Amino acid sequence: MGFRETMSRIFSTRTETGEEHPVKELQTRYYKTTKDKAMRTIEQVLTQQGLTIKRSEDDRGEIVAQTKSGKKLLLVASIITVKPYRTAVDFSCATETVLPSDFGYSRKFILALYQKLDQELTYVGSALGHELL
């Protein structure tokens, strides 16, 4: 990771996961489950973490949630079935703060969500998009 990426990660109020993310822990995660089960599990995990589900769209595979109190946080979860019983999960998390940085809060929050999902669903691997197509 270069200097520019490091600085943008430090001075950022948002974190996203993706298939080709330079940070291995923030790459798209794949689970052995259906999209519907993954969506219900993610909704439960988000509620347990103190977030309110603002919108859940089964047909699009998208969940939007935000915190009720404390540090203001907006999270969008994208759930996509790539193959039967192979479901990809990505997160986009943004914090609302007056400072130019959330000091890694959004990153830590996403990592905690993935850790919880790994316990609830059968984890297959990360960044497997090129293998599954």
mmCIF file of C-alpha atoms in Angstrom, residues 39-120:
data_model
loop_
_atom_site.group_PDB
_atom_site.id
_atom_site.type_symbol
_atom_site.label_atom_id
_atom_site.label_comp_id
_atom_site.label_asym_id
_atom_site.label_seq_id
_atom_site.Cartn_x
_atom_site.Cartn_y
_atom_site.Cartn_z
ATOM 1 C CA MET A 39 -30.040 -10.945 4.466
ATOM 2 C CA ARG A 40 -31.938 -12.132 7.566
ATOM 3 C CA THR A 41 -28.681 -12.956 9.357
ATOM 4 C CA ILE A 42 -27.145 -9.576 8.489
ATOM 5 C CA GLU A 43 -30.291 -7.785 9.684
ATOM 6 C CA GLN A 44 -30.068 -9.660 13.009
ATOM 7 C CA VAL A 45 -26.358 -8.885 13.405
ATOM 8 C CA LEU A 46 -26.898 -5.188 12.624
ATOM 9 C CA THR A 47 -29.733 -4.996 15.153
ATOM 10 C CA GLN A 48 -27.538 -6.699 17.774
ATOM 11 C CA GLN A 49 -24.834 -4.103 17.079
ATOM 12 C CA GLY A 50 -27.296 -1.301 17.895
ATOM 13 C CA LEU A 51 -28.233 -0.199 14.380
ATOM 14 C CA THR A 52 -31.729 0.525 13.109
ATOM 15 C CA ILE A 53 -32.675 -1.010 9.759
ATOM 16 C CA LYS A 54 -33.890 1.896 7.613
ATOM 17 C CA ARG A 55 -34.499 -0.070 4.426
ATOM 18 C CA SER A 56 -34.188 -3.694 3.371
ATOM 19 C CA GLU A 57 -34.732 -4.538 -0.290
ATOM 20 C CA ASP A 58 -34.760 -8.279 -0.935
ATOM 21 C CA ASP A 59 -34.969 -7.971 -4.720
ATOM 22 C CA ARG A 60 -31.880 -5.711 -4.864
ATOM 23 C CA GLY A 61 -30.034 -7.463 -2.036
ATOM 24 C CA GLU A 62 -29.417 -4.235 -0.144
ATOM 25 C CA ILE A 63 -29.796 -3.266 3.507
ATOM 26 C CA VAL A 64 -29.442 0.305 4.777
ATOM 27 C CA ALA A 65 -28.986 0.844 8.515
ATOM 28 C CA GLN A 66 -27.879 3.593 10.874
ATOM 29 C CA THR A 67 -27.184 4.087 14.551
ATOM 30 C CA LYS A 68 -29.845 5.342 16.918
ATOM 31 C CA SER A 69 -27.488 7.057 19.335
ATOM 32 C CA GLY A 70 -23.808 7.595 20.025
ATOM 33 C CA LYS A 71 -21.446 7.945 17.089
ATOM 34 C CA LYS A 72 -23.510 8.578 13.948
ATOM 35 C CA LEU A 73 -22.993 5.803 11.452
ATOM 36 C CA LEU A 74 -24.628 4.901 8.132
ATOM 37 C CA LEU A 75 -24.078 1.408 6.761
ATOM 38 C CA VAL A 76 -25.084 -0.133 3.438
ATOM 39 C CA ALA A 77 -24.808 -3.910 3.049
ATOM 40 C CA SER A 78 -24.859 -5.469 -0.434
ATOM 41 C CA ILE A 79 -25.721 -9.148 -0.697
ATOM 42 C CA ILE A 80 -25.382 -10.903 -4.067
ATOM 43 C CA THR A 81 -25.840 -14.567 -4.995
ATOM 44 C CA VAL A 82 -23.059 -15.503 -7.404
ATOM 45 C CA LYS A 83 -23.813 -19.235 -7.620
ATOM 46 C CA PRO A 84 -26.261 -21.464 -5.803
ATOM 47 C CA TYR A 85 -25.191 -21.371 -2.154
ATOM 48 C CA ARG A 86 -22.409 -18.869 -2.858
ATOM 49 C CA THR A 87 -23.332 -15.416 -1.617
ATOM 50 C CA ALA A 88 -21.084 -12.341 -1.644
ATOM 51 C CA VAL A 89 -21.340 -9.731 1.121
ATOM 52 C CA ASP A 90 -19.938 -6.192 0.898
ATOM 53 C CA PHE A 91 -20.284 -3.241 3.254
ATOM 54 C CA SER A 92 -20.016 0.521 2.891
ATOM 55 C CA CYS A 93 -19.818 2.410 6.168
ATOM 56 C CA ALA A 94 -19.693 6.176 6.735
ATOM 57 C CA THR A 95 -19.437 8.076 10.001
ATOM 58 C CA GLU A 96 -20.633 11.598 10.655
ATOM 59 C CA THR A 97 -18.013 13.619 12.487
ATOM 60 C CA VAL A 98 -16.753 17.204 12.536
ATOM 61 C CA LEU A 99 -13.178 15.941 12.266
ATOM 62 C CA PRO A 100 -11.609 14.920 8.933
ATOM 63 C CA SER A 101 -11.131 11.370 10.271
ATOM 64 C CA ASP A 102 -13.077 8.770 12.215
ATOM 65 C CA PHE A 103 -9.744 7.292 13.393
ATOM 66 C CA GLY A 104 -10.511 3.897 11.877
ATOM 67 C CA TYR A 105 -13.925 3.501 13.517
ATOM 68 C CA SER A 106 -15.738 2.596 10.269
ATOM 69 C CA ARG A 107 -13.012 0.068 9.379
ATOM 70 C CA LYS A 108 -13.144 -1.566 12.816
ATOM 71 C CA PHE A 109 -16.936 -1.672 12.655
ATOM 72 C CA ILE A 110 -16.914 -3.507 9.312
ATOM 73 C CA LEU A 111 -14.274 -5.958 10.545
ATOM 74 C CA ALA A 112 -16.402 -6.671 13.637
ATOM 75 C CA LEU A 113 -19.442 -7.290 11.409
ATOM 76 C CA TYR A 114 -17.494 -9.720 9.223
ATOM 77 C CA GLN A 115 -16.224 -11.503 12.337
ATOM 78 C CA LYS A 116 -19.787 -11.902 13.621
ATOM 79 C CA LEU A 117 -21.018 -13.103 10.208
ATOM 80 C CA ASP A 118 -18.204 -15.674 10.067
ATOM 81 C CA GLN A 119 -19.653 -17.162 13.262
ATOM 82 C CA GLU A 120 -23.250 -17.154 11.987
#
